[in-house]
PDB file of C-alpha atoms in Angstrom:
ATOM      1  CA  MET A   1      -0.131  -0.073   0.030  1.00  0.00           C
ATOM      2  CA  GLY A   2       2.788   2.437  -0.113  1.00  0.00           C
ATOM      3  CA  HIS A   3       1.678   3.826  -3.274  1.00  0.00           C
ATOM      4  CA  CYS A   4      -1.586   5.421  -1.797  1.00  0.00           C
ATOM      5  CA  ILE A   5      -1.771   8.472  -0.363  1.00  0.00           C
ATOM      6  CA  THR A   6      -1.905   8.226   3.662  1.00  0.00           C
ATOM      7  CA  ASP A   7      -2.439  11.768   5.084  1.00  0.00           C
ATOM      8  CA  VAL A   8      -3.052  15.471   3.436  1.00  0.00           C
ATOM      9  CA  ASN A   9      -2.889  18.792   5.110  1.00  0.00           C
ATOM     10  CA  VAL A  10      -3.024  22.354   3.704  1.00  0.00           C
ATOM     11  CA  LEU A  11      -0.158  24.645   4.549  1.00  0.00           C
ATOM     12  CA  VAL A  12      -0.424  28.126   4.850  1.00  0.00           C
ATOM     13  CA  ALA A  13       2.016  30.311   2.902  1.00  0.00           C
ATOM     14  CA  TYR A  14       2.726  34.320   3.705  1.00  0.00           C
ATOM     15  CA  ASP A  15       3.624  35.014  -0.024  1.00  0.00           C
ATOM     16  CA  LYS A  16       3.958  33.356  -3.482  1.00  0.00           C
ATOM     17  CA  ASN A  17       7.357  32.117  -2.821  1.00  0.00           C
ATOM     18  CA  PRO A  18       7.442  28.094  -2.288  1.00  0.00           C
ATOM     19  CA  VAL A  19       6.067  26.524   0.967  1.00  0.00           C
ATOM     20  CA  PRO A  20       8.316  24.725   2.968  1.00  0.00           C
ATOM     21  CA  VAL A  21       7.223  21.276   2.589  1.00  0.00           C
ATOM     22  CA  PRO A  22       7.800  18.790   5.334  1.00  0.00           C
ATOM     23  CA  THR A  23      10.356  15.706   4.523  1.00  0.00           C
ATOM     24  CA  GLY A  24       8.608  13.014   3.181  1.00  0.00           C
ATOM     25  CA  TRP A  25       5.445  15.266   1.442  1.00  0.00           C
ATOM     26  CA  LYS A  26       4.231  16.248  -2.015  1.00  0.00           C
ATOM     27  CA  VAL A  27       2.847  19.763  -2.386  1.00  0.00           C
ATOM     28  CA  LEU A  28       0.328  20.369  -5.378  1.00  0.00           C
ATOM     29  CA  ASP A  29       1.801  23.589  -6.623  1.00  0.00           C
ATOM     30  CA  THR A  30      -1.267  25.368  -7.109  1.00  0.00           C
ATOM     31  CA  ASP A  31      -2.624  28.342  -4.537  1.00  0.00           C
ATOM     32  CA  LEU A  32      -5.843  27.159  -3.314  1.00  0.00           C
ATOM     33  CA  ASN A  33      -7.079  30.840  -3.326  1.00  0.00           C
ATOM     34  CA  SER A  34      -5.663  31.699  -6.907  1.00  0.00           C
ATOM     35  CA  GLY A  35      -7.528  34.132  -8.235  1.00  0.00           C
ATOM     36  CA  VAL A  36      -9.829  34.965  -4.987  1.00  0.00           C
ATOM     37  CA  SER A  37      -7.103  37.233  -3.182  1.00  0.00           C
ATOM     38  CA  GLY A  38      -6.698  35.005  -0.003  1.00  0.00           C
ATOM     39  CA  ASP A  39      -3.877  33.837   1.796  1.00  0.00           C
ATOM     40  CA  TYR A  40      -1.680  31.227  -0.323  1.00  0.00           C
ATOM     41  CA  LEU A  41      -2.895  28.056   0.645  1.00  0.00           C
ATOM     42  CA  TYR A  42      -1.311  24.868  -0.726  1.00  0.00           C
ATOM     43  CA  LEU A  43      -2.213  20.621  -0.679  1.00  0.00           C
ATOM     44  CA  VAL A  44       0.228  18.542   0.672  1.00  0.00           C
ATOM     45  CA  HIS A  45      -0.308  14.999   1.114  1.00  0.00           C
ATOM     46  CA  GLU A  46       2.235  11.971   2.045  1.00  0.00           C
ATOM     47  CA  ARG A  47       2.334   8.554   0.937  1.00  0.00           C
ATOM     48  CA  CYS A  48       3.857   5.870   3.400  1.00  0.00           C
ATOM     49  CA  ASP A  49       3.924   2.247   3.988  1.00  0.00           C
ATOM     50  CA  GLN A  50       0.759   1.691   6.131  1.00  0.00           C
ATOM     51  CA  ASP A  51      -2.199  -0.051   5.916  1.00  0.00           C
ATOM     52  CA  HIS A  52      -4.827   3.124   6.208  1.00  0.00           C
ATOM     53  CA  PRO A  53      -4.726   4.649   3.074  1.00  0.00           C
ATOM     54  CA  ILE A  54      -7.355   7.505   2.608  1.00  0.00           C
ATOM     55  CA  THR A  55     -10.542   6.686   0.798  1.00  0.00           C
ATOM     56  CA  ASP A  56     -12.289   9.325   0.292  1.00  0.00           C
ATOM     57  CA  ILE A  57     -12.065  13.115   0.817  1.00  0.00           C
ATOM     58  CA  ARG A  58     -15.027  15.691   1.519  1.00  0.00           C
ATOM     59  CA  VAL A  59     -15.612  19.455   1.537  1.00  0.00           C
ATOM     60  CA  LEU A  60     -17.418  20.613   4.330  1.00  0.00           C
ATOM     61  CA  VAL A  61     -19.354  24.163   4.209  1.00  0.00           C
ATOM     62  CA  GLY A  62     -18.563  26.492   7.293  1.00  0.00           C
ATOM     63  CA  ASP A  63     -19.752  24.614  10.630  1.00  0.00           C
ATOM     64  CA  GLU A  64     -20.693  21.577   8.751  1.00  0.00           C
ATOM     65  CA  LYS A  65     -19.746  18.612  10.792  1.00  0.00           C
ATOM     66  CA  PRO A  66     -17.733  15.669   8.985  1.00  0.00           C
ATOM     67  CA  PRO A  67     -19.363  12.445   8.648  1.00  0.00           C
ATOM     68  CA  LYS A  68     -18.941   9.946  10.911  1.00  0.00           C
ATOM     69  CA  GLY A  69     -15.550   8.146  10.232  1.00  0.00           C
ATOM     70  CA  TYR A  70     -14.234  11.388   8.704  1.00  0.00           C
ATOM     71  CA  GLU A  71     -11.195  13.497   9.959  1.00  0.00           C
ATOM     72  CA  LYS A  72     -11.710  17.561   9.650  1.00  0.00           C
ATOM     73  CA  ILE A  73      -8.536  19.334   8.418  1.00  0.00           C
ATOM     74  CA  PRO A  74      -8.695  22.559  10.512  1.00  0.00           C
ATOM     75  CA  VAL A  75      -7.336  24.811   7.546  1.00  0.00           C
ATOM     76  CA  ASP A  76     -10.376  27.198   6.184  1.00  0.00           C
ATOM     77  CA  LEU A  77      -9.735  26.483   2.057  1.00  0.00           C
ATOM     78  CA  ASN A  78     -10.949  30.154   1.591  1.00  0.00           C
ATOM     79  CA  LYS A  79      -9.010  31.459   4.313  1.00  0.00           C
ATOM     80  CA  GLY A  80      -8.417  35.626   3.762  1.00  0.00           C
ATOM     81  CA  ALA A  81     -10.700  35.309   0.682  1.00  0.00           C
ATOM     82  CA  VAL A  82     -14.409  36.566   0.773  1.00  0.00           C
ATOM     83  CA  ASP A  83     -17.054  37.382  -1.902  1.00  0.00           C
ATOM     84  CA  ALA A  84     -16.450  40.643  -3.905  1.00  0.00           C
ATOM     85  CA  ASP A  85     -20.099  41.559  -4.134  1.00  0.00           C
ATOM     86  CA  SER A  86     -21.257  40.869  -0.403  1.00  0.00           C
ATOM     87  CA  GLY A  87     -17.889  41.275   1.281  1.00  0.00           C
ATOM     88  CA  LYS A  88     -18.682  38.005   3.006  1.00  0.00           C
ATOM     89  CA  PRO A  89     -16.298  34.924   3.693  1.00  0.00           C
ATOM     90  CA  HIS A  90     -17.374  31.819   2.860  1.00  0.00           C
ATOM     91  CA  PRO A  91     -15.398  28.914   4.829  1.00  0.00           C
ATOM     92  CA  LEU A  92     -14.358  25.604   3.524  1.00  0.00           C
ATOM     93  CA  PHE A  93     -12.980  22.917   5.039  1.00  0.00           C
ATOM     94  CA  MET A  94     -11.716  19.230   4.001  1.00  0.00           C
ATOM     95  CA  ALA A  95     -12.243  16.126   5.863  1.00  0.00           C
ATOM     96  CA  VAL A  96     -10.947  12.710   4.779  1.00  0.00           C
ATOM     97  CA  THR A  97     -11.276   9.176   6.199  1.00  0.00           C
ATOM     98  CA  ARG A  98      -9.408   6.080   6.092  1.00  0.00           C
ATOM     99  CA  THR A  99     -12.628   3.827   6.351  1.00  0.00           C
ATOM    100  CA  ALA A 100     -13.679   1.626   3.800  1.00  0.00           C
ATOM    101  CA  VAL A 101     -16.305   3.789   1.675  1.00  0.00           C
ATOM    102  CA  ALA A 102     -18.628   2.009  -1.113  1.00  0.00           C
ATOM    103  CA  GLY A 103     -17.161   3.391  -4.237  1.00  0.00           C
ATOM    104  CA  HIS A 104     -14.041   4.401  -3.260  1.00  0.00           C
ATOM    105  CA  PRO A 105     -10.975   2.506  -3.103  1.00  0.00           C
ATOM    106  CA  PRO A 106      -7.570   3.949  -1.635  1.00  0.00           C
ATOM    107  CA  ILE A 107      -6.691   7.330  -3.296  1.00  0.00           C
ATOM    108  CA  GLU A 108      -3.393   6.760  -5.153  1.00  0.00           C
ATOM    109  CA  ASP A 109      -3.009  10.093  -6.577  1.00  0.00           C
ATOM    110  CA  LEU A 110      -4.432  14.099  -6.289  1.00  0.00           C
ATOM    111  CA  ARG A 111      -4.377  16.669  -8.600  1.00  0.00           C
ATOM    112  CA  ILE A 112      -5.523  20.135  -8.912  1.00  0.00           C
ATOM    113  CA  ALA A 113      -7.901  21.513 -11.969  1.00  0.00           C
ATOM    114  CA  SER A 114      -8.307  25.395 -12.432  1.00  0.00           C
ATOM    115  CA  TRP A 115     -10.072  27.845 -14.874  1.00  0.00           C
ATOM    116  CA  VAL A 116     -11.557  31.333 -14.753  1.00  0.00           C
ATOM    117  CA  GLU A 117     -15.415  31.617 -14.941  1.00  0.00           C
ATOM    118  CA  GLY A 118     -16.032  31.999 -18.806  1.00  0.00           C
ATOM    119  CA  ASP A 119     -13.247  30.011 -19.637  1.00  0.00           C
ATOM    120  CA  LYS A 120     -13.471  26.087 -20.743  1.00  0.00           C
ATOM    121  CA  LYS A 121     -14.006  23.826 -17.794  1.00  0.00           C
ATOM    122  CA  VAL A 122     -10.847  21.494 -17.167  1.00  0.00           C
ATOM    123  CA  ASP A 123     -12.053  17.846 -17.168  1.00  0.00           C
ATOM    124  CA  PRO A 124     -10.206  15.417 -14.938  1.00  0.00           C
ATOM    125  CA  PRO A 125      -7.150  13.782 -16.381  1.00  0.00           C
ATOM    126  CA  SER A 126      -7.681  10.104 -17.929  1.00  0.00           C
ATOM    127  CA  GLY A 127      -8.186   7.383 -14.650  1.00  0.00           C
ATOM    128  CA  TYR A 128      -9.079  10.623 -12.215  1.00  0.00           C
ATOM    129  CA  SER A 129     -12.504  11.537 -11.108  1.00  0.00           C
ATOM    130  CA  ARG A 130     -13.627  14.897  -9.757  1.00  0.00           C
ATOM    131  CA  ILE A 131     -14.496  15.455  -6.398  1.00  0.00           C
ATOM    132  CA  ASN A 132     -17.552  17.511  -6.659  1.00  0.00           C
ATOM    133  CA  ALA A 133     -16.852  20.784  -4.896  1.00  0.00           C
ATOM    134  CA  ASP A 134     -15.275  23.921  -6.160  1.00  0.00           C
ATOM    135  CA  LEU A 135     -12.492  24.637  -3.789  1.00  0.00           C
ATOM    136  CA  ASN A 136     -13.347  28.584  -4.307  1.00  0.00           C
ATOM    137  CA  ALA A 137     -16.881  28.083  -3.918  1.00  0.00           C
ATOM    138  CA  GLY A 138     -18.346  31.398  -2.348  1.00  0.00           C
ATOM    139  CA  VAL A 139     -15.832  33.765  -2.831  1.00  0.00           C
ATOM    140  CA  SER A 140     -14.667  36.165  -5.823  1.00  0.00           C
ATOM    141  CA  LYS A 141     -12.527  39.105  -6.639  1.00  0.00           C
ATOM    142  CA  ILE A 142     -12.831  42.304  -8.428  1.00  0.00           C
ATOM    143  CA  ASP A 143     -10.528  42.434 -11.449  1.00  0.00           C
ATOM    144  CA  GLY A 144      -8.775  45.500 -13.026  1.00  0.00           C
ATOM    145  CA  ALA A 145     -11.614  46.401 -14.820  1.00  0.00           C
ATOM    146  CA  GLY A 146     -14.129  46.323 -12.161  1.00  0.00           C
ATOM    147  CA  LYS A 147     -15.794  43.182 -12.847  1.00  0.00           C
ATOM    148  CA  THR A 148     -16.255  40.225 -10.181  1.00  0.00           C
ATOM    149  CA  THR A 149     -14.393  37.459 -11.465  1.00  0.00           C
ATOM    150  CA  THR A 150     -14.165  33.479 -10.057  1.00  0.00           C
ATOM    151  CA  THR A 151     -11.400  31.279 -10.221  1.00  0.00           C
ATOM    152  CA  HIS A 152     -12.578  27.477  -9.785  1.00  0.00           C
ATOM    153  CA  ILE A 153     -10.354  24.874  -8.515  1.00  0.00           C
ATOM    154  CA  TYR A 154     -11.245  21.087  -8.072  1.00  0.00           C
ATOM    155  CA  LEU A 155      -9.647  18.434  -6.465  1.00  0.00           C
ATOM    156  CA  ASP A 156      -9.057  15.134  -8.741  1.00  0.00           C
ATOM    157  CA  ARG A 157      -8.358  11.977  -7.536  1.00  0.00           C
ATOM    158  CA  LYS A 158      -6.852   8.865  -8.551  1.00  0.00           C
ATOM    159  CA  PRO A 159      -8.008   5.661  -7.319  1.00  0.00           C
ATOM    160  CA  ALA A 160      -5.355   2.843  -6.725  1.00  0.00           C
ATOM    161  CA  ALA A 161      -5.567  -0.090  -8.912  1.00  0.00           C
ATOM    162  CA  SER A 162      -7.038  -2.981  -7.238  1.00  0.00           C
TER     163      SER A 162
END
């Protein structure tokens, strides 16, 4: 099982410089607040030889409690970002489980897909499925022309071969 993802976390950076990544972890090189002027956030994951790989990832809105068997990652995925029109934040969190979930084999790899509202939607790569939640949901910014823009960010997962 050493090829499966066994842990995920979100690291907060203070600028656009590369975020220091713990030894043995891999950073997904896309700012989770890209295009919405929030804090610089990067998803990291670890693979190691253990029998408890992550099998599912969910996105929680606000104070939503994680489902039974899921562990909430306590970093707001929209940290520092607000909706440009209302000025209000829209907190989102990830929750993961290592419990067997029907239809969700262990996760072997994660990728981030992003596009700006109005551009062509980016589909998951071959062999990946999309976690059906926009990680920038509820937040936007005003561009230089005074127009509200939204950058969509989705997490794609690749299941381990059985």
